[in-house]
Each structure stands twice: as C-alpha cells, then as structure tokens.
Amino acid sequence: MLLSFNKDAMENCTMEKLKPYMENPLFKPEKVRRISVACRSICIWIRAMYNYHYAKTVKMEPRIEKLKDGLAKKAEDSELKLQRARRLIGRLDGECQRWRARVDDLKTKRKNVVGDAVLASGLVAYLGSFPASFRSRFISEWQTRLQNIGLGYSSDFSLVTFYSTPQDIKAWAAAGLPTDDHSLENGIIVCNTSRPMLILDPQKQVSRWICSIEDPANIVVLDINSPRILGEAQSCTLSDNLLMVENIGNQIPPGLIKKVTALLKVTTLTHINVHIEAAKKRILHCGCILLTYEQGFNYSDEVNVCVSLNVVDFSITFHGLCSQLLSIAAEKERLDLEEERNHLLHQRLLLNCRLQEIEDHILTLLQGVMVSKSVRTCARGNNAKF
C-alpha cells in the first residue's frame, strides 16, 4: 500500500491534521525507534510525505506558476513577433522583386561598366562646350567604335544616370540648377572635373548654383580686373579653396590661362603633401573656375583654351527655359503654391534619403543574418567531422 500511495493526491486538510505530529519533538525517527523499529520506518515515510507536500505546495507551485506566466508571456511576445514578421515579409515581397530586378540591372551594368566609363569620361573631358545635339552625335560615334573593338556598353547610356543619383538631381534642382538633361550633364561635368574650367553662364545661374552646393567658406570670388588673381590662385591651392574669377567677358585676356594653369600645377606638385593633409570636403574638385556672362564667347586662341581649360557651356536650353518660366509665373501669380512646391520638393528629397538609409539598413541586417547562418552551418559541419 505504501508503494502504491499517490503522494500527489494528498490534500491540505490531511497535512493540517499531520502538522501537530510533525511539530511534536517525540515524533522523530530516533525517538520512535526506541519504542518500535518498524514504527521508525513508518515515521520516516510519514515525515517524507509531509515534507514532499510542503515543498510542492509552498515552494514549487509558486515557482511553477511564475514560470508558466513567464512562458505564456514569451509565447504571446513570440506570436506578436511572428505576426509582425509575416506582415514585414508580405510587405517586403514587392521590395524583394524590385531588388531582384535591381540585381539583374546591376549585373548588366557590370558587364558594360568599362564601355560606359569610357563614354562618360570622354563626355566630361571633351564635350562640355558642345550643345546637346553635338554631344549625342559624338556619343553615337564613340559607341560604334566601342562596338567595333568588342567593348560592351549600355544601349541607353546616359551621363546623368551613370554619374548621379535621383537624390543628387533633386538637391541640384533645389539649389537652382535647371532639370533638363543638358544642364544636368553640365552639372556633372562641373562636379567631376579636376582641370581649371571656363564656364559660359549667360543667365548667371551657375555661379548661384555653385555657391549653393559648395560651402561658401571654400570659395574665393574675384573679378577679372583684380590684381590679386595669381596670388589668390596660389593661396587657394594651398588651402584647398575654389577660386572663381568672374566677368571674363567674351575673350580671355592674353596670358591669363597659361599663368593660372601653370601656377596651379606647380603649386599642387610642390605642396602635394600639405594639400592632402589640409584637404577639405569639397563638392567641386577643380581649383579654378573662370566665369563669363557673355552670350557669345570668342575662341581667339581655341587650342590653348580647350587644352588648358575644361569649357562648359551653360547656355539655357528650350526645356530649361520653359521650366524656369513656369516657376517664375507661378511665383508671381501664386507665391504660396510655389513655396509649397519647393517645400514638398525638399521634403521629398529628405524622405528619399531616409528611405535609402532604411533600405541599406535592411539589407545590412539581412546580410548579417545570412552570414550568421552560414557560420553556424560551417560550425555544425566541422563538429560533425570531429
């Protein structure tokens, strides 16, 4: 009967009846043994059952309840996380398809990156002074030559998509640069050339745009008639500032190009270590910009101008003119709408930047998960070998 006794079925009332005996100093195995050896074993068994019930009801059951509550809370949290994960996976399904398309596009671009880089560098270095129609003609001829030598290129090559991002374009537009392709290409040329530049700016838009995207502390603006041009050119090179010389007119003064370019080259080579150590974070990489606001420029020394300077013609195009006229008309007629438009463009730029940051963070997290999974798989494989 003792062996088949169900100790878990004991009731609290039974234990309460046993409590006086448990507290009785005479009801102990060594005391009972003096009376009866057989009763000693029964005493040990009764005390063991009592202690078991006490430990179960007083000590273990609260812990078990607490553990159950903790497990239930963890189950609820896990279910909530699972639901959120399902919603996130459902929402990321469209993003996954877009990312796959993006991967395929990047694979195609990787095959054509060398040819596209040749076209882009040629356009930046040599075609800044030509209108859009001439640029397209030159690009078509270069693409034919690339095809003849078996070098791949993108059939829909565009300098704007190759060199810039939508965020860059929106930021430039907010700074006052027209959004037509010709003006955007000119902006890319200005931001990516390292040679001194001659910029034809009849509408005086480029100088405002440069001062908007570049830190004013990094720009030194001088008039062509200033006697401090050569001294400032040397100072700007040493301090990594941009020298802008305005009001060139329709013809560059004789000898100015050779003096400025020679000074920039000599100073850069002589103080290259100082230049690198004191380098600032600038948007533009060139050291000197010559600005003319004349409609027609006289290339009297065309070879010297085009070889020594990177010439960029910012004369407004029809599309750019229409866009600016629409903006001016809206500003005159409905200033509130124009201000709201500019505000929305700015907010859209910030949201796109934030979206890009979130996408990069998600991809980083996913990459970390895949790396951790690969590490665990390799570890299990190594452990299985041993």
Tab-separated table of C-alpha atoms in Angstrom:
chain	number	residue	atom	x	y	z
A	1	MET	CA	0.000	0.000	0.000
A	2	LEU	CA	2.848	2.386	0.776
A	3	LEU	CA	4.458	1.708	-2.592
A	4	SER	CA	1.231	2.465	-4.490
A	5	PHE	CA	0.369	5.555	-2.427
A	6	ASN	CA	-0.406	8.578	-4.613
A	7	LYS	CA	1.619	11.278	-2.922
A	8	ASP	CA	0.424	13.962	-5.408
A	9	ALA	CA	-3.198	13.410	-4.349
A	10	MET	CA	-2.654	14.421	-0.744
A	11	GLU	CA	-4.961	17.212	0.405
A	12	ASN	CA	-4.072	20.215	2.501
A	13	CYS	CA	-6.557	19.222	5.238
A	14	THR	CA	-4.690	15.959	5.724
A	15	MET	CA	-1.449	17.849	6.067
A	16	GLU	CA	-3.036	20.186	8.610
A	17	LYS	CA	-4.001	17.153	10.729
A	18	LEU	CA	-0.429	15.874	10.499
A	19	LYS	CA	1.125	19.209	11.416
A	20	PRO	CA	0.836	18.757	15.255
A	21	TYR	CA	2.632	15.418	14.987
A	22	MET	CA	5.355	16.915	12.808
A	23	GLU	CA	5.930	19.607	15.433
A	24	ASN	CA	5.961	17.080	18.273
A	25	PRO	CA	9.602	16.502	19.283
A	26	LEU	CA	8.755	12.909	20.251
A	27	PHE	CA	7.611	12.062	16.720
A	28	LYS	CA	11.091	11.705	15.315
A	29	PRO	CA	12.688	8.553	13.902
A	30	GLU	CA	15.346	8.221	16.627
A	31	LYS	CA	12.720	8.627	19.375
A	32	VAL	CA	10.222	6.242	17.764
A	33	ARG	CA	12.978	3.658	17.250
A	34	ARG	CA	13.253	3.233	20.984
A	35	ILE	CA	9.648	2.061	21.050
A	36	SER	CA	9.438	0.126	17.757
A	37	VAL	CA	11.896	-0.384	14.922
A	38	ALA	CA	9.033	-0.977	12.439
A	39	CYS	CA	7.288	2.219	13.510
A	40	ARG	CA	10.542	4.109	12.876
A	41	SER	CA	10.283	3.334	9.156
A	42	ILE	CA	6.639	4.453	9.109
A	43	CYS	CA	7.652	7.677	10.888
A	44	ILE	CA	10.332	8.323	8.265
A	45	TRP	CA	7.818	7.712	5.462
A	46	ILE	CA	5.157	9.996	7.032
A	47	ARG	CA	7.670	12.820	7.520
A	48	ALA	CA	8.915	12.349	3.932
A	49	MET	CA	5.351	12.611	2.563
A	50	TYR	CA	4.728	15.703	4.686
A	51	ASN	CA	7.960	17.391	3.554
A	52	TYR	CA	7.212	16.485	-0.067
A	53	HIS	CA	3.748	18.036	0.112
A	54	TYR	CA	5.139	21.118	1.878
A	55	ALA	CA	7.864	21.577	-0.728
A	56	LYS	CA	5.385	21.037	-3.525
A	57	THR	CA	2.681	23.410	-2.320
A	58	VAL	CA	4.711	26.114	-0.593
A	59	LYS	CA	7.940	26.265	-2.606
A	60	MET	CA	7.431	24.656	-6.002
A	61	GLU	CA	3.904	25.620	-7.018
A	62	PRO	CA	4.519	29.430	-6.866
A	63	ARG	CA	7.649	28.946	-8.919
A	64	ILE	CA	5.783	26.763	-11.383
A	65	GLU	CA	3.028	29.361	-11.681
A	66	LYS	CA	5.582	32.100	-12.179
A	67	LEU	CA	7.352	30.006	-14.784
A	68	LYS	CA	4.053	29.329	-16.561
A	69	ASP	CA	3.242	33.036	-16.562
A	70	GLY	CA	6.688	33.792	-17.974
A	71	LEU	CA	6.301	31.150	-20.657
A	72	ALA	CA	2.827	32.440	-21.525
A	73	LYS	CA	4.227	35.986	-21.829
A	74	LYS	CA	7.073	34.747	-24.017
A	75	ALA	CA	4.565	32.828	-26.138
A	76	GLU	CA	2.481	35.989	-26.589
A	77	ASP	CA	5.593	38.002	-27.484
A	78	SER	CA	6.726	35.311	-29.907
A	79	GLU	CA	3.309	35.224	-31.538
A	80	LEU	CA	3.319	39.019	-31.841
A	81	LYS	CA	6.824	38.965	-33.364
A	82	LEU	CA	5.718	36.197	-35.713
A	83	GLN	CA	2.733	38.251	-36.864
A	84	ARG	CA	4.951	41.292	-37.381
A	85	ALA	CA	7.471	39.181	-39.269
A	86	ARG	CA	4.713	37.835	-41.515
A	87	ARG	CA	3.475	41.359	-42.209
A	88	LEU	CA	7.040	42.521	-42.865
A	89	ILE	CA	7.705	39.609	-45.204
A	90	GLY	CA	4.444	40.335	-47.012
A	91	ARG	CA	5.375	43.982	-47.408
A	92	LEU	CA	8.911	43.114	-48.443
A	93	ASP	CA	7.670	40.807	-51.162
A	94	GLY	CA	7.323	43.715	-53.543
A	95	GLU	CA	10.675	45.074	-52.396
A	96	CYS	CA	12.227	41.665	-52.989
A	97	GLN	CA	11.007	41.683	-56.571
A	98	ARG	CA	12.340	45.209	-57.025
A	99	TRP	CA	15.687	44.212	-55.507
A	100	ARG	CA	15.923	41.211	-57.804
A	101	ALA	CA	15.260	43.432	-60.792
A	102	ARG	CA	17.875	45.825	-59.410
A	103	VAL	CA	20.380	42.962	-59.087
A	104	ASP	CA	19.761	41.926	-62.689
A	105	ASP	CA	20.191	45.542	-63.779
A	106	LEU	CA	23.451	45.842	-61.827
A	107	LYS	CA	24.753	42.615	-63.374
A	108	THR	CA	24.071	44.046	-66.816
A	109	LYS	CA	25.725	47.334	-65.888
A	110	ARG	CA	28.745	45.488	-64.508
A	111	LYS	CA	29.274	43.892	-67.914
A	112	ASN	CA	29.072	47.306	-69.605
A	113	VAL	CA	30.773	49.416	-66.935
A	114	VAL	CA	34.074	49.744	-68.814
A	115	GLY	CA	32.446	50.982	-72.009
A	116	ASP	CA	30.114	53.289	-70.086
A	117	ALA	CA	33.084	54.676	-68.149
A	118	VAL	CA	34.886	55.424	-71.426
A	119	LEU	CA	31.836	57.275	-72.761
A	120	ALA	CA	31.309	59.173	-69.505
A	121	SER	CA	34.938	60.203	-69.138
A	122	GLY	CA	35.077	61.327	-72.771
A	123	LEU	CA	31.942	63.405	-72.358
A	124	VAL	CA	33.202	65.007	-69.137
A	125	ALA	CA	36.652	65.742	-70.568
A	126	TYR	CA	35.853	66.910	-74.107
A	127	LEU	CA	32.176	67.646	-74.769
A	128	GLY	CA	31.333	70.319	-72.194
A	129	SER	CA	31.487	73.129	-74.725
A	130	PHE	CA	29.137	71.452	-77.243
A	131	PRO	CA	25.327	71.646	-77.370
A	132	ALA	CA	23.137	68.609	-76.716
A	133	SER	CA	22.789	67.604	-80.387
A	134	PHE	CA	26.566	67.504	-80.914
A	135	ARG	CA	27.059	65.534	-77.714
A	136	SER	CA	24.583	62.899	-78.891
A	137	ARG	CA	26.359	62.679	-82.230
A	138	PHE	CA	29.764	62.185	-80.627
A	139	ILE	CA	28.384	59.580	-78.205
A	140	SER	CA	26.863	57.628	-81.124
A	141	GLU	CA	30.190	57.654	-82.969
A	142	TRP	CA	32.061	56.501	-79.870
A	143	GLN	CA	29.543	53.715	-79.288
A	144	THR	CA	30.105	52.495	-82.842
A	145	ARG	CA	33.856	52.389	-82.257
A	146	LEU	CA	33.393	50.538	-78.971
A	147	GLN	CA	31.227	48.017	-80.771
A	148	ASN	CA	33.883	47.551	-83.424
A	149	ILE	CA	36.534	46.655	-80.833
A	150	GLY	CA	34.145	44.393	-78.898
A	151	LEU	CA	33.808	46.528	-75.770
A	152	GLY	CA	30.329	46.411	-74.232
A	153	TYR	CA	28.305	49.487	-73.332
A	154	SER	CA	24.756	50.296	-72.284
A	155	SER	CA	22.452	50.898	-75.212
A	156	ASP	CA	20.566	53.507	-73.176
A	157	PHE	CA	23.719	55.174	-71.852
A	158	SER	CA	23.128	58.472	-70.086
A	159	LEU	CA	25.696	60.542	-68.244
A	160	VAL	CA	23.001	61.608	-65.780
A	161	THR	CA	22.147	58.058	-64.681
A	162	PHE	CA	25.783	56.911	-64.803
A	163	TYR	CA	27.250	59.671	-62.636
A	164	SER	CA	24.422	60.825	-60.359
A	165	THR	CA	21.534	59.608	-58.219
A	166	PRO	CA	17.947	60.925	-58.043
A	167	GLN	CA	18.859	62.485	-54.694
A	168	ASP	CA	21.708	64.412	-56.335
A	169	ILE	CA	19.399	65.689	-59.070
A	170	LYS	CA	16.744	66.824	-56.593
A	171	ALA	CA	19.382	68.539	-54.462
A	172	TRP	CA	20.781	70.355	-57.511
A	173	ALA	CA	17.297	71.379	-58.609
A	174	ALA	CA	16.593	72.749	-55.131
A	175	ALA	CA	19.841	74.728	-55.410
A	176	GLY	CA	18.695	76.351	-58.671
A	177	LEU	CA	20.062	74.127	-61.440
A	178	PRO	CA	17.620	73.544	-64.350
A	179	THR	CA	16.449	69.945	-64.598
A	180	ASP	CA	16.858	69.405	-68.349
A	181	ASP	CA	19.379	66.743	-69.371
A	182	HIS	CA	21.813	69.260	-70.869
A	183	SER	CA	22.014	71.293	-67.658
A	184	LEU	CA	22.292	68.143	-65.525
A	185	GLU	CA	25.135	66.888	-67.716
A	186	ASN	CA	26.858	70.238	-67.287
A	187	GLY	CA	26.407	69.969	-63.526
A	188	ILE	CA	28.014	66.515	-63.556
A	189	ILE	CA	30.937	67.835	-65.620
A	190	VAL	CA	31.463	70.704	-63.171
A	191	CYS	CA	31.399	68.364	-60.147
A	192	ASN	CA	33.708	65.723	-61.627
A	193	THR	CA	36.440	67.575	-63.488
A	194	SER	CA	39.775	68.357	-61.884
A	195	ARG	CA	41.071	70.750	-64.553
A	196	PRO	CA	40.510	74.528	-64.355
A	197	MET	CA	37.200	75.383	-66.024
A	198	LEU	CA	35.819	78.074	-68.257
A	199	ILE	CA	32.045	78.262	-67.749
A	200	LEU	CA	29.801	80.130	-70.162
A	201	ASP	CA	26.926	81.377	-67.995
A	202	PRO	CA	24.800	83.927	-69.903
A	203	GLN	CA	21.864	83.587	-67.481
A	204	LYS	CA	24.092	83.828	-64.354
A	205	GLN	CA	22.658	80.628	-62.932
A	206	VAL	CA	25.814	78.602	-62.466
A	207	SER	CA	27.512	80.951	-60.017
A	208	ARG	CA	24.433	80.889	-57.747
A	209	TRP	CA	24.184	77.125	-58.047
A	210	ILE	CA	27.855	76.591	-57.184
A	211	CYS	CA	27.586	78.890	-54.183
A	212	SER	CA	24.526	76.901	-53.049
A	213	ILE	CA	26.036	73.406	-53.247
A	214	GLU	CA	29.540	74.353	-52.106
A	215	ASP	CA	30.493	75.645	-48.692
A	216	PRO	CA	30.913	79.457	-49.023
A	217	ALA	CA	33.986	79.208	-46.794
A	218	ASN	CA	35.672	77.159	-49.524
A	219	ILE	CA	35.075	79.707	-52.320
A	220	VAL	CA	37.055	82.844	-53.162
A	221	VAL	CA	35.317	85.077	-55.733
A	222	LEU	CA	37.349	87.700	-57.621
A	223	ASP	CA	36.761	89.999	-60.562
A	224	ILE	CA	38.878	89.579	-63.690
A	225	ASN	CA	40.353	93.032	-63.128
A	226	SER	CA	41.563	92.196	-59.615
A	227	PRO	CA	45.382	92.339	-59.291
A	228	ARG	CA	45.259	89.515	-56.713
A	229	ILE	CA	44.322	86.698	-59.096
A	230	LEU	CA	47.686	84.927	-59.231
A	231	GLY	CA	48.300	85.354	-55.502
A	232	GLU	CA	44.831	84.071	-54.667
A	233	ALA	CA	45.306	81.119	-57.045
A	234	GLN	CA	48.369	80.054	-55.086
A	235	SER	CA	46.644	80.651	-51.742
A	236	CYS	CA	43.543	78.718	-52.805
A	237	THR	CA	45.628	75.750	-53.917
A	238	LEU	CA	47.460	75.614	-50.598
A	239	SER	CA	44.239	75.906	-48.583
A	240	ASP	CA	42.206	73.715	-50.982
A	241	ASN	CA	39.753	76.525	-51.750
A	242	LEU	CA	37.976	77.164	-55.034
A	243	LEU	CA	38.933	80.321	-56.942
A	244	MET	CA	36.113	81.807	-59.060
A	245	VAL	CA	37.088	84.592	-61.460
A	246	GLU	CA	34.040	86.460	-62.778
A	247	ASN	CA	33.353	88.832	-65.669
A	248	ILE	CA	35.835	87.279	-68.083
A	249	GLY	CA	33.944	88.875	-70.960
A	250	ASN	CA	33.768	87.385	-74.424
A	251	GLN	CA	37.502	86.730	-74.598
A	252	ILE	CA	40.090	85.568	-72.082
A	253	PRO	CA	42.889	88.116	-71.561
A	254	PRO	CA	46.149	87.025	-73.223
A	255	GLY	CA	48.444	85.016	-70.981
A	256	LEU	CA	45.906	84.518	-68.163
A	257	ILE	CA	45.301	80.856	-68.948
A	258	LYS	CA	48.974	79.932	-69.001
A	259	LYS	CA	49.728	81.834	-65.802
A	260	VAL	CA	46.828	80.426	-63.794
A	261	THR	CA	47.129	76.826	-65.011
A	262	ALA	CA	50.921	76.802	-64.648
A	263	LEU	CA	50.656	78.214	-61.139
A	264	LEU	CA	48.040	75.640	-60.167
A	265	LYS	CA	50.143	72.758	-61.499
A	266	VAL	CA	53.412	73.919	-59.939
A	267	THR	CA	51.821	74.698	-56.581
A	268	THR	CA	49.963	71.382	-56.498
A	269	LEU	CA	53.116	69.392	-57.273
A	270	THR	CA	55.282	71.329	-54.840
A	271	HIS	CA	52.863	71.213	-51.916
A	272	ILE	CA	51.096	67.924	-52.621
A	273	ASN	CA	51.657	66.571	-49.088
A	274	VAL	CA	50.362	69.746	-47.472
A	275	HIS	CA	47.452	69.729	-49.894
A	276	ILE	CA	46.449	66.192	-48.941
A	277	GLU	CA	46.766	66.796	-45.197
A	278	ALA	CA	44.788	70.034	-45.302
A	279	ALA	CA	42.245	68.763	-47.828
A	280	LYS	CA	38.669	69.790	-47.160
A	281	LYS	CA	35.497	68.067	-48.122
A	282	ARG	CA	34.501	69.919	-51.281
A	283	ILE	CA	31.817	69.092	-53.829
A	284	LEU	CA	33.859	70.501	-56.721
A	285	HIS	CA	37.322	69.090	-57.392
A	286	CYS	CA	38.799	71.767	-59.624
A	287	GLY	CA	40.953	74.592	-58.317
A	288	CYS	CA	39.851	77.474	-60.527
A	289	ILE	CA	36.723	78.477	-62.451
A	290	LEU	CA	36.627	81.291	-64.987
A	291	LEU	CA	33.091	82.665	-65.465
A	292	THR	CA	31.840	84.651	-68.404
A	293	TYR	CA	28.336	86.078	-68.584
A	294	GLU	CA	28.514	86.978	-72.288
A	295	GLN	CA	26.146	85.295	-74.720
A	296	GLY	CA	28.815	84.671	-77.375
A	297	PHE	CA	32.381	83.749	-76.482
A	298	ASN	CA	35.272	84.452	-78.842
A	299	TYR	CA	37.641	81.485	-79.027
A	300	SER	CA	40.526	83.505	-80.474
A	301	ASP	CA	43.026	81.006	-79.048
A	302	GLU	CA	40.834	77.940	-79.335
A	303	VAL	CA	43.561	75.316	-78.998
A	304	ASN	CA	45.031	76.883	-75.883
A	305	VAL	CA	41.600	77.390	-74.287
A	306	CYS	CA	40.275	73.877	-74.931
A	307	VAL	CA	43.517	72.122	-73.968
A	308	SER	CA	44.222	74.065	-70.778
A	309	LEU	CA	40.619	74.518	-69.617
A	310	ASN	CA	37.552	72.335	-69.458
A	311	VAL	CA	34.973	74.503	-71.220
A	312	VAL	CA	31.344	74.064	-70.160
A	313	ASP	CA	28.527	75.895	-71.938
A	314	PHE	CA	25.605	76.512	-69.580
A	315	SER	CA	23.523	78.441	-72.123
A	316	ILE	CA	19.908	77.687	-71.290
A	317	THR	CA	18.008	75.173	-73.424
A	318	PHE	CA	14.373	75.343	-74.502
A	319	HIS	CA	13.278	72.768	-71.933
A	320	GLY	CA	15.182	74.513	-69.185
A	321	LEU	CA	13.718	77.887	-70.230
A	322	CYS	CA	10.168	76.506	-70.147
A	323	SER	CA	10.705	75.052	-66.702
A	324	GLN	CA	12.101	78.305	-65.319
A	325	LEU	CA	9.377	80.438	-66.946
A	326	LEU	CA	6.744	78.193	-65.379
A	327	SER	CA	8.408	78.573	-62.000
A	328	ILE	CA	8.618	82.362	-62.360
A	329	ALA	CA	4.977	82.603	-63.468
A	330	ALA	CA	3.849	80.501	-60.505
A	331	GLU	CA	5.950	82.626	-58.164
A	332	LYS	CA	4.390	85.833	-59.493
A	333	GLU	CA	0.800	84.582	-59.660
A	334	ARG	CA	0.652	82.128	-56.741
A	335	LEU	CA	3.610	82.602	-54.453
A	336	ASP	CA	2.045	80.290	-51.890
A	337	LEU	CA	1.892	77.413	-54.390
A	338	GLU	CA	5.487	77.933	-55.439
A	339	GLU	CA	6.643	77.974	-51.822
A	340	GLU	CA	4.618	74.837	-51.121
A	341	ARG	CA	6.141	73.190	-54.200
A	342	ASN	CA	9.665	73.995	-53.026
A	343	HIS	CA	8.803	72.739	-49.557
A	344	LEU	CA	7.406	69.485	-50.959
A	345	LEU	CA	10.487	69.008	-53.133
A	346	HIS	CA	12.669	69.462	-50.076
A	347	GLN	CA	10.566	67.037	-48.031
A	348	ARG	CA	10.622	64.518	-50.860
A	349	LEU	CA	14.402	64.755	-51.005
A	350	LEU	CA	14.678	64.143	-47.260
A	351	LEU	CA	12.227	61.216	-47.405
A	352	ASN	CA	14.077	59.624	-50.319
A	353	CYS	CA	17.343	59.907	-48.421
A	354	ARG	CA	15.691	58.381	-45.356
A	355	LEU	CA	14.189	55.602	-47.489
A	356	GLN	CA	17.617	54.833	-48.918
A	357	GLU	CA	19.086	54.672	-45.416
A	358	ILE	CA	16.323	52.279	-44.297
A	359	GLU	CA	16.821	50.054	-47.347
A	360	ASP	CA	20.571	49.940	-46.737
A	361	HIS	CA	19.946	49.075	-43.072
A	362	ILE	CA	17.526	46.274	-44.006
A	363	LEU	CA	19.984	44.827	-46.496
A	364	THR	CA	22.762	45.032	-43.891
A	365	LEU	CA	20.607	43.161	-41.364
A	366	LEU	CA	19.664	40.516	-43.922
A	367	GLN	CA	23.302	40.123	-44.882
A	368	GLY	CA	24.216	39.694	-41.208
A	369	VAL	CA	21.547	37.005	-40.811
A	370	MET	CA	22.821	35.136	-43.854
A	371	VAL	CA	26.426	35.356	-42.628
A	372	SER	CA	25.440	34.090	-39.160
A	373	LYS	CA	23.510	31.221	-40.717
A	374	SER	CA	26.497	30.299	-42.886
A	375	VAL	CA	28.831	30.414	-39.870
A	376	ARG	CA	26.522	28.133	-37.858
A	377	THR	CA	26.258	25.715	-40.781
A	378	CYS	CA	30.040	25.579	-41.132
A	379	ALA	CA	30.426	25.089	-37.367
A	380	ARG	CA	27.966	22.197	-37.359
A	381	GLY	CA	29.794	20.669	-40.300
A	382	ASN	CA	33.136	20.934	-38.538
A	383	ASN	CA	31.710	19.465	-35.340
A	384	ALA	CA	30.235	16.566	-37.306
A	385	LYS	CA	33.689	15.780	-38.728
A	386	PHE	CA	35.204	15.577	-35.262
